[in-house]
Short mmCIF file of C-alpha atoms in Angstrom, two decimals:
data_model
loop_
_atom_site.label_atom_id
_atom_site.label_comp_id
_atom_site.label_asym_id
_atom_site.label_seq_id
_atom_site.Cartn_x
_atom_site.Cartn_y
_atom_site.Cartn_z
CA UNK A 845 286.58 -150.22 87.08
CA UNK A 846 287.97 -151.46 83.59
CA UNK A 847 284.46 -153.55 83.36
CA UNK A 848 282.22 -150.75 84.36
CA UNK A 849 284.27 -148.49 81.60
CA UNK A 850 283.55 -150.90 79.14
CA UNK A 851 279.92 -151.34 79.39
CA UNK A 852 280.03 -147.71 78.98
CA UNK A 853 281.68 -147.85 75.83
CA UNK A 854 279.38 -150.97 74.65
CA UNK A 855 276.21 -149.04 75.89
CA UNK A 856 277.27 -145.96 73.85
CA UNK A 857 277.82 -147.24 70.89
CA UNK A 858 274.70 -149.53 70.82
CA UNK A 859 272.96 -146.24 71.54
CA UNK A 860 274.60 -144.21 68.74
CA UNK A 861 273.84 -147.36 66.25
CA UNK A 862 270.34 -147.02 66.82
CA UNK A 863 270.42 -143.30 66.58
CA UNK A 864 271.62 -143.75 63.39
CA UNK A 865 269.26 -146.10 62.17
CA UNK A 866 266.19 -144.78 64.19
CA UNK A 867 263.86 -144.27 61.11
CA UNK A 868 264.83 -147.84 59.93
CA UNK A 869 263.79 -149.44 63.46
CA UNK A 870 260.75 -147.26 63.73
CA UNK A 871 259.44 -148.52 60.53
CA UNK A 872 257.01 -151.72 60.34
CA UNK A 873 258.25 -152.68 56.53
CA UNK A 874 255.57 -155.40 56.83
CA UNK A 875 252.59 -152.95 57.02
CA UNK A 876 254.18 -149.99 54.98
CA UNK A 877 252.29 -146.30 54.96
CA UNK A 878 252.67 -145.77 51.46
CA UNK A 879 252.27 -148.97 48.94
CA UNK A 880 253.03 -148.18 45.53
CA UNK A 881 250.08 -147.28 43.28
CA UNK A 882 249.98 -150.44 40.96
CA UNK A 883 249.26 -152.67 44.40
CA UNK A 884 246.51 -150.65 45.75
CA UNK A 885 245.28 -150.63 42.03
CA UNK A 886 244.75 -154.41 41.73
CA UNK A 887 243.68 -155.13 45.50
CA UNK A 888 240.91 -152.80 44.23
CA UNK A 889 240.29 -155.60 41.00
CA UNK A 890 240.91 -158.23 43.58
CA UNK A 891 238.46 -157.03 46.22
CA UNK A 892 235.78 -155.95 43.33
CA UNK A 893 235.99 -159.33 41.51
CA UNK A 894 235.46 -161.44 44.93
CA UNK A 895 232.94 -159.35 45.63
CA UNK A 896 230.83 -160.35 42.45
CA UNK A 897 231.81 -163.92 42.67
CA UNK A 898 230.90 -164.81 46.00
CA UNK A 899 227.98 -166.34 47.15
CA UNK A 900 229.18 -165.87 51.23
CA UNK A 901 225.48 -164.81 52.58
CA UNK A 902 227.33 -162.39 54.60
CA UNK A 903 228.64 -160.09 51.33
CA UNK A 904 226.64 -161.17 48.24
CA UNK A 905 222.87 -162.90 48.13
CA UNK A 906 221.92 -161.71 44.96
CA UNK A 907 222.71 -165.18 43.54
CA UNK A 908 219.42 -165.62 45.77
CA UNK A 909 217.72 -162.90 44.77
CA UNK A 910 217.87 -163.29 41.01
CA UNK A 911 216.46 -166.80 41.56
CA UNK A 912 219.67 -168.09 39.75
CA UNK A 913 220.13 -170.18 43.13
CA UNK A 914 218.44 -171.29 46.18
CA UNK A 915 219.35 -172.42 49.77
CA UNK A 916 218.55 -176.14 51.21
CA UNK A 917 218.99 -175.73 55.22
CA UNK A 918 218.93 -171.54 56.04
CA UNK A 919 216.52 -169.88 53.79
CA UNK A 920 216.84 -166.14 55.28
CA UNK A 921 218.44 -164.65 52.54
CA UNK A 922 216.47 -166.82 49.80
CA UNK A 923 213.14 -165.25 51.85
CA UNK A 924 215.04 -161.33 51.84
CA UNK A 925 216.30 -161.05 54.89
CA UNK A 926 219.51 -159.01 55.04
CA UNK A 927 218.99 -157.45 58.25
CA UNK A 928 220.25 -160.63 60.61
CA UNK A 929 223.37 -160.66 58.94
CA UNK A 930 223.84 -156.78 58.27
CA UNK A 931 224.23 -157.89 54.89
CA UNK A 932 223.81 -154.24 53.60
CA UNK A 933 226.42 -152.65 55.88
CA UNK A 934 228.79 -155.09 54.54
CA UNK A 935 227.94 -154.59 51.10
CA UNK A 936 228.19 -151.38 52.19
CA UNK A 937 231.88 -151.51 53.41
CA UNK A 938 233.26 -153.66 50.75
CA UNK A 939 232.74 -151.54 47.78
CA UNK A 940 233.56 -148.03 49.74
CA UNK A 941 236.39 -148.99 51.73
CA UNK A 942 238.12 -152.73 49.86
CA UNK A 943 237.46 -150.82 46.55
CA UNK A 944 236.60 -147.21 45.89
CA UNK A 945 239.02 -146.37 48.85
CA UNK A 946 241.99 -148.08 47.30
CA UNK A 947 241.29 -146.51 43.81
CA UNK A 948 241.35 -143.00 45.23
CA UNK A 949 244.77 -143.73 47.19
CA UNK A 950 246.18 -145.23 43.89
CA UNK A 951 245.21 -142.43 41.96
CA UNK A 952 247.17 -140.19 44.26
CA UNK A 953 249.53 -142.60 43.89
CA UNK A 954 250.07 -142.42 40.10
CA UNK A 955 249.24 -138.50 40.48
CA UNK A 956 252.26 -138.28 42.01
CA UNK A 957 254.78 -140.37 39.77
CA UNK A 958 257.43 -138.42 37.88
CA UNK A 959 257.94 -140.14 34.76
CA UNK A 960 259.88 -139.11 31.60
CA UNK A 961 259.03 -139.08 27.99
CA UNK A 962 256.38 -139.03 25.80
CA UNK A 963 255.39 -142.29 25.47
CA UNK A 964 255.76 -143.05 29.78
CA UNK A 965 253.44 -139.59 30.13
CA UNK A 966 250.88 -141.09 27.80
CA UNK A 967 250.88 -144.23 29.77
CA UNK A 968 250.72 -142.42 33.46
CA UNK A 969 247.37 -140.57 31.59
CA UNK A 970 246.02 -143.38 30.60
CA UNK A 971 246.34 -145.03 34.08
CA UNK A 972 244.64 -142.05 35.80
CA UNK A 973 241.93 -142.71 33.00
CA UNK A 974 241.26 -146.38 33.91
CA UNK A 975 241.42 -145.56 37.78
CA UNK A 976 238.51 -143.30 37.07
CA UNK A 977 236.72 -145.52 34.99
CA UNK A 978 237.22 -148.18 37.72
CA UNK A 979 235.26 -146.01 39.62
CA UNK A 980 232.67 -145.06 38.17
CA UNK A 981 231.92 -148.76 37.59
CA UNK A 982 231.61 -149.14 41.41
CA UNK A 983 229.34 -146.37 41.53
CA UNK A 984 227.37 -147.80 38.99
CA UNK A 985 226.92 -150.95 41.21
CA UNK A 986 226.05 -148.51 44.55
CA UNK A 987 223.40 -146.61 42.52
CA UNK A 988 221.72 -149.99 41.07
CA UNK A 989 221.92 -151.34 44.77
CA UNK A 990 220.74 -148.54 46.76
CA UNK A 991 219.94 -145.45 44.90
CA UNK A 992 221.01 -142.20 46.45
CA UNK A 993 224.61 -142.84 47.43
CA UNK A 994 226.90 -141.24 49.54
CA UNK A 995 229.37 -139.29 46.41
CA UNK A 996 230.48 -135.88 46.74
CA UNK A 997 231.41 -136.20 50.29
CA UNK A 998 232.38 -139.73 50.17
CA UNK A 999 236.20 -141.39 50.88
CA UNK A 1000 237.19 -137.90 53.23
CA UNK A 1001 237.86 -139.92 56.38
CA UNK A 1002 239.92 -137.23 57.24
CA UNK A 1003 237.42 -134.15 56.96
CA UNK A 1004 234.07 -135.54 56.94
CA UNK A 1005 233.12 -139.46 58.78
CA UNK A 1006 229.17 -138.54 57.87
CA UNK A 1007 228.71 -137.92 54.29
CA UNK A 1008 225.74 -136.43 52.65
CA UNK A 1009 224.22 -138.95 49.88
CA UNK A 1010 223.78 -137.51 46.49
CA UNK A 1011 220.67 -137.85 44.47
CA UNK A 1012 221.40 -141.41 42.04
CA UNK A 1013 220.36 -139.38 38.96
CA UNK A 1014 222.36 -136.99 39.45
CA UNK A 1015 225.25 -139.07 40.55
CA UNK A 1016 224.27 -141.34 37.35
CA UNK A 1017 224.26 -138.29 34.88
CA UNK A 1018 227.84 -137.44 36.52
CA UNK A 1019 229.01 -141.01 35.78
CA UNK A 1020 228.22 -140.92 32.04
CA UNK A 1021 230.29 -137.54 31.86
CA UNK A 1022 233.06 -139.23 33.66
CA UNK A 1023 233.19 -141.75 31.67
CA UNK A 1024 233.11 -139.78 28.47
CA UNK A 1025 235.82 -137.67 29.41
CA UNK A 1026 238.08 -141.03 30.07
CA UNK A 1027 236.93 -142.12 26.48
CA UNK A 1028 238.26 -139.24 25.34
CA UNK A 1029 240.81 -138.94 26.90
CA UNK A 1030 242.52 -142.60 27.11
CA UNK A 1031 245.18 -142.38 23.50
CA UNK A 1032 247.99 -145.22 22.83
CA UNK A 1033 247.33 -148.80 24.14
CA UNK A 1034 249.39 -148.43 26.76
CA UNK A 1035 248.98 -147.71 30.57
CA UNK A 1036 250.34 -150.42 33.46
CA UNK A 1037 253.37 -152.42 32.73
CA UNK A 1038 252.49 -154.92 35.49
CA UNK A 1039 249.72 -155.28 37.52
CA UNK A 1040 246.46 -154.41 35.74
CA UNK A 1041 244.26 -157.77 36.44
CA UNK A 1042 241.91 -157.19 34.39
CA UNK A 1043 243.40 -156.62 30.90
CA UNK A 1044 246.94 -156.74 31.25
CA UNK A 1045 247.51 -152.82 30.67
CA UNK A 1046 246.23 -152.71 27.27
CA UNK A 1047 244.15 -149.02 26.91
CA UNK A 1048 242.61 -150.26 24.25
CA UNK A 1049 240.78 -152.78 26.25
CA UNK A 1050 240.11 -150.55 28.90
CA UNK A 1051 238.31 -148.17 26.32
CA UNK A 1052 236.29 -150.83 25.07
CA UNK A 1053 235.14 -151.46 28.45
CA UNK A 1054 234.45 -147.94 29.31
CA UNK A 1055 232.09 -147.68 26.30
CA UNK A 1056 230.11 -151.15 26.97
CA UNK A 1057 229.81 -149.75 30.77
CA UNK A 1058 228.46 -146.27 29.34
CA UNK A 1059 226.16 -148.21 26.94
CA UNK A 1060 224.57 -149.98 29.83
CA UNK A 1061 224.42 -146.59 32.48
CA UNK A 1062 222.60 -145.01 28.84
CA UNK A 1063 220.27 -148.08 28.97
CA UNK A 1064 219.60 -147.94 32.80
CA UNK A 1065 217.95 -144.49 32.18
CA UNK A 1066 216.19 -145.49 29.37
CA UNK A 1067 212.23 -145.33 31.41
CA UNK A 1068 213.58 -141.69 33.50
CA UNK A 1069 215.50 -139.88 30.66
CA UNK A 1070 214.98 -141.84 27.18
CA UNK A 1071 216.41 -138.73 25.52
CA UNK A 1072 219.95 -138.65 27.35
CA UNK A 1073 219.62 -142.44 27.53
CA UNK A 1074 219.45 -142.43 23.88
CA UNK A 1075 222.33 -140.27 23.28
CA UNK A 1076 224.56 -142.08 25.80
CA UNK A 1077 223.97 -145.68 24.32
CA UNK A 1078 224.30 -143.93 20.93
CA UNK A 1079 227.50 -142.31 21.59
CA UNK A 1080 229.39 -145.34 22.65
CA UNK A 1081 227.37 -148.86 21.10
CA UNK A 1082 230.16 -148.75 18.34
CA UNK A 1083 233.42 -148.30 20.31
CA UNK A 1084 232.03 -150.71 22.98
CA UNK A 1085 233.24 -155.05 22.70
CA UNK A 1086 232.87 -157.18 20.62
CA UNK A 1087 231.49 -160.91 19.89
CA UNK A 1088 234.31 -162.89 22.43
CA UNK A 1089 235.45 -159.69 24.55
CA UNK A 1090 234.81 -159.54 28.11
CA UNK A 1091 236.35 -158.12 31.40
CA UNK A 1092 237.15 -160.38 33.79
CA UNK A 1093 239.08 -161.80 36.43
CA UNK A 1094 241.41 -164.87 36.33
CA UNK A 1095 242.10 -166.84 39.55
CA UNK A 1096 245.14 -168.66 39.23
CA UNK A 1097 243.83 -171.49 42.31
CA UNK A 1098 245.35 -172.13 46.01
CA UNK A 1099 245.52 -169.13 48.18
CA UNK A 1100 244.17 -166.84 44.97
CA UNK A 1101 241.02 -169.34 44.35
CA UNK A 1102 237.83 -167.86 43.09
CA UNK A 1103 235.29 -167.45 46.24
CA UNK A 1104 232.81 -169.59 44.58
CA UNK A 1105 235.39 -172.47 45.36
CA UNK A 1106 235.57 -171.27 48.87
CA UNK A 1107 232.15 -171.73 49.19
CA UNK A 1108 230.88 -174.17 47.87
CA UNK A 1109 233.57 -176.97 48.26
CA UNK A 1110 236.14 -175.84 51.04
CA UNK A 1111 233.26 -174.58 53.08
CA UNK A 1112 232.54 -178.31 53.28
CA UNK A 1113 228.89 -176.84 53.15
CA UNK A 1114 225.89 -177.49 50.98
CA UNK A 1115 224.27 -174.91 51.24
CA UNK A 1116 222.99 -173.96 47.84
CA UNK A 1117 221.21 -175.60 45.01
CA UNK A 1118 220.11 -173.92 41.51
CA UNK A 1119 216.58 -172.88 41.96
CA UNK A 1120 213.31 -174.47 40.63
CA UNK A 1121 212.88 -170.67 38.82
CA UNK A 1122 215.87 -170.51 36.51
CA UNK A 1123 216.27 -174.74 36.03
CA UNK A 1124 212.21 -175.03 34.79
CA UNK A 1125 212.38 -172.28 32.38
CA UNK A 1126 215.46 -173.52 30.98
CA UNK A 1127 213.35 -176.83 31.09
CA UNK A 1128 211.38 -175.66 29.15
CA UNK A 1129 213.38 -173.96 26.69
CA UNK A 1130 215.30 -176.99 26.39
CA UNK A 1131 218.23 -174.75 26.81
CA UNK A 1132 221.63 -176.33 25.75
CA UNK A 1133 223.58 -174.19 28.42
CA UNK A 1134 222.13 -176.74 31.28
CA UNK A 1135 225.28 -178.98 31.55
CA UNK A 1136 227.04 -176.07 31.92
CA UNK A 1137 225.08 -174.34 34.84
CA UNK A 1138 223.46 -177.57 36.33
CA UNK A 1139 223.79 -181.33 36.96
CA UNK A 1140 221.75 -184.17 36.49
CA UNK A 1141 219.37 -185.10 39.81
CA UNK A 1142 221.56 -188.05 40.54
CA UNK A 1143 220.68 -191.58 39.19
CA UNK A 1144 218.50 -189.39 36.41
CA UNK A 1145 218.79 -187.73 33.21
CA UNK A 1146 216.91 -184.68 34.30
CA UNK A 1147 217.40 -180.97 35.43
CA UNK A 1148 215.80 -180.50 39.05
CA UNK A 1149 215.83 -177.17 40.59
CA UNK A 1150 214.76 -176.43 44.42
CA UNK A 1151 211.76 -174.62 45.50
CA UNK A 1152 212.96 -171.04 45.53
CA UNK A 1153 213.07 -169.58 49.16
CA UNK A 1154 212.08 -173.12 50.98
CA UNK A 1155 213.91 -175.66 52.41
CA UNK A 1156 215.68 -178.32 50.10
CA UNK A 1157 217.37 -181.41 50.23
CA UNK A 1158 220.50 -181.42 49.02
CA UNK A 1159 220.77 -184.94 47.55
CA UNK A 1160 217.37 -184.40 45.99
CA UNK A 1161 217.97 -181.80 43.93
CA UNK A 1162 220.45 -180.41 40.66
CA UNK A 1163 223.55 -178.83 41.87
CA UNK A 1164 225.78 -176.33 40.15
CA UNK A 1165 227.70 -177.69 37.39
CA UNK A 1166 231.42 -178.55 38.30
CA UNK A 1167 233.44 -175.88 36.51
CA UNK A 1168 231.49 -173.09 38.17
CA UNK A 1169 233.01 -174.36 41.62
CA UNK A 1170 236.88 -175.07 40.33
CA UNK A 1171 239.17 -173.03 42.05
CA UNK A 1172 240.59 -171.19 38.95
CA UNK A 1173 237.01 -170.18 37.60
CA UNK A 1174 236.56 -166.92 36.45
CA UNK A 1175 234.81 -164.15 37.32
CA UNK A 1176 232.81 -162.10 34.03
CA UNK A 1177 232.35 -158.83 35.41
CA UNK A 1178 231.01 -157.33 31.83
CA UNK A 1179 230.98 -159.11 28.76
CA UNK A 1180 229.82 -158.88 25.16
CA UNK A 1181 226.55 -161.05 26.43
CA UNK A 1182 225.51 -158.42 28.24
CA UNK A 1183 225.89 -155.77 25.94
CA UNK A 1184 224.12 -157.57 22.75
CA UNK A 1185 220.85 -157.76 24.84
CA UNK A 1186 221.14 -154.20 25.76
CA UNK A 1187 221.62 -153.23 22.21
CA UNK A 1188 218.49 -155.28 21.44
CA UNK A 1189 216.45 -153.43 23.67
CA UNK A 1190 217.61 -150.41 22.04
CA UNK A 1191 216.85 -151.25 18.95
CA UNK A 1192 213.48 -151.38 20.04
CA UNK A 1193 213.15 -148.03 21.68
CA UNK A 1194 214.32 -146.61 18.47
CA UNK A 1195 217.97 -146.03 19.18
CA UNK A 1196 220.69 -146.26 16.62
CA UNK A 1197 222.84 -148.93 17.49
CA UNK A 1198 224.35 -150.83 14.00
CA UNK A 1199 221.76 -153.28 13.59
CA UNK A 1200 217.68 -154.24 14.58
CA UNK A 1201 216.51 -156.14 17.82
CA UNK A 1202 216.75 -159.55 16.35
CA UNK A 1203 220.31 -159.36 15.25
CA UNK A 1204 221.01 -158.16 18.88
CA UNK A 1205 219.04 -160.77 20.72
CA UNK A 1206 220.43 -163.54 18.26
CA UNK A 1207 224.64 -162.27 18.56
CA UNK A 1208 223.60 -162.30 23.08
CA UNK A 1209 222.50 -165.71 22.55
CA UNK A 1210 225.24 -167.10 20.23
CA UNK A 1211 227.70 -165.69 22.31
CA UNK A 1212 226.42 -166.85 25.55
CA UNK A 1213 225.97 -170.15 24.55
CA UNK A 1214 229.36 -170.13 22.79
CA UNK A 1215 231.33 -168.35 25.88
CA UNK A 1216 229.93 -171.61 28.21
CA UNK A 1217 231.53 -174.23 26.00
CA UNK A 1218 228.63 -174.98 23.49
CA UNK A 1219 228.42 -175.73 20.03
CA UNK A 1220 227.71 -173.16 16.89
CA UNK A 1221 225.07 -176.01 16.02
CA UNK A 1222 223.38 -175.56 19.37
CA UNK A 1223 223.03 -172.07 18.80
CA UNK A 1224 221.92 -172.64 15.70
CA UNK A 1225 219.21 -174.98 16.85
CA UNK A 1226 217.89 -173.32 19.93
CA UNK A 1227 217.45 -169.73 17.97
CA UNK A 1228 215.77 -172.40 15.26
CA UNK A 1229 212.83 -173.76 18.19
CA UNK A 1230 209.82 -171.14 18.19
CA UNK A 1231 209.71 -170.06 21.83
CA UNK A 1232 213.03 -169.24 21.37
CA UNK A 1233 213.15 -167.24 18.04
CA UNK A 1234 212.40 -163.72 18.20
CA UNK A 1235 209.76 -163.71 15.60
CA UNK A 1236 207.49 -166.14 17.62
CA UNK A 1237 208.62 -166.16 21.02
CA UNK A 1238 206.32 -165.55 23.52
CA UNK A 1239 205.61 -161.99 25.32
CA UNK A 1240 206.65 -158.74 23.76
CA UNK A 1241 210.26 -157.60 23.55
CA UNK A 1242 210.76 -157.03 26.92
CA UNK A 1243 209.96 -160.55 28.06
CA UNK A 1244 211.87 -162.05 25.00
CA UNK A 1245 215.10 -159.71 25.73
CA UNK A 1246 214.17 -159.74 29.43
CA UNK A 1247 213.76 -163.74 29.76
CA UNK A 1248 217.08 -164.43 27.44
CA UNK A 1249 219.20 -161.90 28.69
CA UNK A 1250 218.66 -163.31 32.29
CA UNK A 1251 219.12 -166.80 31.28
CA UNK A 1252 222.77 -165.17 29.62
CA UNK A 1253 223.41 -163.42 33.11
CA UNK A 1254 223.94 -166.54 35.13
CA UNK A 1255 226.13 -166.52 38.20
CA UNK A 1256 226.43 -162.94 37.97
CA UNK A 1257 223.69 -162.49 40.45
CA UNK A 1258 223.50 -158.57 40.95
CA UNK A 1259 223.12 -157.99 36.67
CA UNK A 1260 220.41 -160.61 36.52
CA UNK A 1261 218.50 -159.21 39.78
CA UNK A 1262 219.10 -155.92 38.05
CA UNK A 1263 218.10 -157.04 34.51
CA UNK A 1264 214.87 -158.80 36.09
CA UNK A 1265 214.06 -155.17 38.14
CA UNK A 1266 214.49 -153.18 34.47
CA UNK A 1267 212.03 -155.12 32.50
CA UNK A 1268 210.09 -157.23 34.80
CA UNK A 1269 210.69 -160.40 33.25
CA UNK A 1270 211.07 -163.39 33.60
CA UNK A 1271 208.30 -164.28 36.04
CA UNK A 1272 210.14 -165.00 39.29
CA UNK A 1273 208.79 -167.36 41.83
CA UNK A 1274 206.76 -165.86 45.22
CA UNK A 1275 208.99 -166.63 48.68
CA UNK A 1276 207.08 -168.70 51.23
CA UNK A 1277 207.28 -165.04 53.42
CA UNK A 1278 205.85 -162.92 50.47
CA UNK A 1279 202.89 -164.69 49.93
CA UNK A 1280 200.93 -161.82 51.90
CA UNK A 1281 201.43 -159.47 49.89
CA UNK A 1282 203.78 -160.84 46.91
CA UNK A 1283 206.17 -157.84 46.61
CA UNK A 1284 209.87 -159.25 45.65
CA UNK A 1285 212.51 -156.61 46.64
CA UNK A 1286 213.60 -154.01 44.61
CA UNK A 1287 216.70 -152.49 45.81
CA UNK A 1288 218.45 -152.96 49.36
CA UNK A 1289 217.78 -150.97 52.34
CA UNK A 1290 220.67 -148.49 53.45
CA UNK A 1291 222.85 -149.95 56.11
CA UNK A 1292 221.92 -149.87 59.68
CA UNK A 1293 224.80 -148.72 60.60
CA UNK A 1294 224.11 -145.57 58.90
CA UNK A 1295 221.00 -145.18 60.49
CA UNK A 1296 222.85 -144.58 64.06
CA UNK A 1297 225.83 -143.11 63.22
CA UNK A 1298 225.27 -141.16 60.16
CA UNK A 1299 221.17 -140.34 60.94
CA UNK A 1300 220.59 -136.96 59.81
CA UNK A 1301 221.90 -137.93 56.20
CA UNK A 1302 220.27 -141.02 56.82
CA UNK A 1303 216.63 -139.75 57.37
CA UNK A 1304 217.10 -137.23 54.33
CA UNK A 1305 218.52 -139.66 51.96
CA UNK A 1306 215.35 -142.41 53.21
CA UNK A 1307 213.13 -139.46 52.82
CA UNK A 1308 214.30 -138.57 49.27
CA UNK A 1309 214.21 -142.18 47.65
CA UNK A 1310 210.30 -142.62 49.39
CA UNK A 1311 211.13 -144.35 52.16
CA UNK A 1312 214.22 -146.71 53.23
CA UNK A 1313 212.22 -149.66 52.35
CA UNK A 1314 213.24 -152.75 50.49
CA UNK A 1315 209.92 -152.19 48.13
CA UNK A 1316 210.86 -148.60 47.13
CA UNK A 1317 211.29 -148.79 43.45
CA UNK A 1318 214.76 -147.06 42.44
CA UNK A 1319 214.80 -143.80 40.17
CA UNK A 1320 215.53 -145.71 37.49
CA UNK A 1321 213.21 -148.48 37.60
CA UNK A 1322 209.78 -146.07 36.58
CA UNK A 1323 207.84 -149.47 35.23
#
């Protein structure tokens, strides 16, 4: 009886303990429901950044499709085939749900922080700033990848699972006001204390980066709205970066290794090679960033690309320079490069922008050539050689700027593909599968996943581009 009244006891107070404590043992602190706004913030970096930097078939071929690279044993994606590998519904997913989806939940997140003090008020402003402008670069991406765009209705999971897609100019116009209103609005230099992976928490930075991003959404319109396009690049050229500045992502190696590495050496794979398109003009240019992007053929002292969209043997062929596959390599995901050759090309349309076209086009060059680890007497020397200098270099500006500023762009395969769509140059090589009809892609097709489960916006959105096809030139690509 004594041993029956005792498990009673025992039993009750186990019982009460855990009463006490329910909410504690009811909680999974491993998978918490709401993560501080600063973590979500820079898993949003993280995810965009690996995004860019991978060459995985399955999330990112436009290392492919700017003809920067080429594959040796599976040429699908070389040839534009991103239905076998839903590449588009992945694309898709990573930059609605990894990214954009994060933002919005940290921007609650800091929305909801009660801080103290002028200087700590400033700060949570600025933060809500930079999560917007954050944004509005991943739009940017979505509209130069597909067009219309799920954007009014996106990111309600709760409310709406089948959003409309908004018209990409008028999602693009929205962007530029977005992004002037963060200009504006972004005072001090201060904004995360921890966290920010991209510039530390410096606003100033952040500002910079917001202007060189509106510079280049003004220059995307330039052949649809060369008024607005005008006034946008105009607006922002002088606040934007400059010569040295970038944004970009450090990877610090091991378990936080850039995805290139992953790729290309973990993998164990060879499965890519630089392509015959990029490696012969460069060839020809006698273009001192080579050691930098390529290596030798082995047993030579020459630069051998593969045929672009055929098979290749590995051992037979250049491969990408060393540094590009080291763990810690970093990912550019806008840089002063990029911006000097879009203030080139608005020099030429007539814009305002501090200086003429040649100034431009010589500052992308220098810097591009600097940034890789050359020499001020290289630059000095290539912009020296006549096919090089702007004066005498072949083609009008937009093959000059066009053919440079893709050259610049390498390894950031979704601003060359989109720099080769904008002025047509350089001359890319035909895929064996195009020679038919010798149309290269334009944009990607919407995700087929879309087409079932979200049909009724899908037909309307296909409808309103011209057709879901991977030929249908984007709004902003009129020539």
């Amino acid at each position: 009886m004594k041993r029956i009244f005792f498990s009673i006891i025992v039993l009750s107070t186990i019982m009460l303990s855990c009463t006490k404590n329910f909410e504690d043992f009811n909680t999974d602190k491993k998978h918490p429901s709401e993560v501080p706004g600063i973590h979500l913030f820079a898993n949003a970096q993280r995810a965009l950044g690996d995004q860019e930097a991978s060459t995985n078939v399955n999330l990112n071929i436009f290392k492919l499709w700017s003809q920067y690279w080429t594959e040796t044993t599976y040429t699908d994606e070389a040839n534009y085939d991103i239905v076998t590998r839903t590449i588009a519904d992945n694309t898709f997913r990573v930059y609605y749900r990894d990214v954009l989806m994060d933002l919005k939940d940290a921007k609650k997140a800091f929305e909801a922080e009660e801080v103290q003090g002028t200087e700590a008020l400033t700060a949570k402003a600025n933060r809500l700033y930079i999560v917007d402008i954050m944004e509005v670069f991943v739009y940017s991406k979505l509209i130069s990848i597909f067009g219309n765009v799920p954007y009014s209705e996106a990111l309600d999971v709760n409310n709406n699972i089948f959003p409309g897609y908004d018209d990409g100019l008028t999602v693009h116009k929205a962007l530029i006001e977005r992004l002037s209103a963060d200009i504006n609005g972004i005072s001090g230099s201060e904004s995360f204390a921890t966290g920010d992976l991209y510039f530390g928490g410096d606003a100033d930075m952040w500002k910079k980066f917001a202007n060189s991003l509106k510079v280049k959404l003004g220059m995307l319109l330039a052949d649809v709205d060369n008024g607005l396009a005008k006034q946008t690049v105009e607006s922002a050229y002088a606040g934007a970066f400059s010569m040295g500045e970038d944004c970009r992502l450090n990877y610090e190696g091991g378990s936080n290794s850039n995805p290139l590495y992953q790729d290309l050496i973990q993998s164990g794979r060879h499965d890519f090679v630089p392509a015959n398109t990029i490696v012969d003009i460069m060839n020809t240019l006698t273009d001192p960033r080579r050691p930098y992007y390529f290596t030798y053929l082995e047993g030579t002292t020459d630069y051998v690309g593969g045929e672009y969209g055929f098979s290749n043997n590995f051992s037979q062929r250049s491969h990408i320079a060393d540094p590009i596959q080291e763990p810690t390599y970093p990912m550019i995901l806008l840089d002063y490069t990029e911006l000097a050759f879009l203030l080139a090309e608005a020099a030429e349309r007539g814009y305002s922008v501090g200086g003429n076209a040649q100034a431009h086009y010589n500052s992308g060059i220098e810097s591009s050539i600097l940034s890789w680890g050359g020499t001020q007497d290289e630059v000095d020397a290539y912009l020296a050689q006549t096919n090089v200098a702007y004066g005498t270099a072949t083609g009008d500006w937009k093959q000059k700027i066009g053919t440079q500023a893709w050259i610049a762009l390498y390894t950031r395969g979704l601003e060359g593909y989109t720099s080769w769509r904008r002025l047509d140059y350089p001359i890319l090589n035909i895929a064996p599968t195009l020679t038919n009809y010798n149309e290269i892609p334009t944009r990607f097709t919407f995700p087929i996943r879309e087409q079932t489960l979200n049909a009724e916006n899908y037909a309307a959105a296909a409808s309103a581009v011209g057709g879901d096809e991977l030929t249908t030139k984007l709004y902003w690509d009129k020539n």
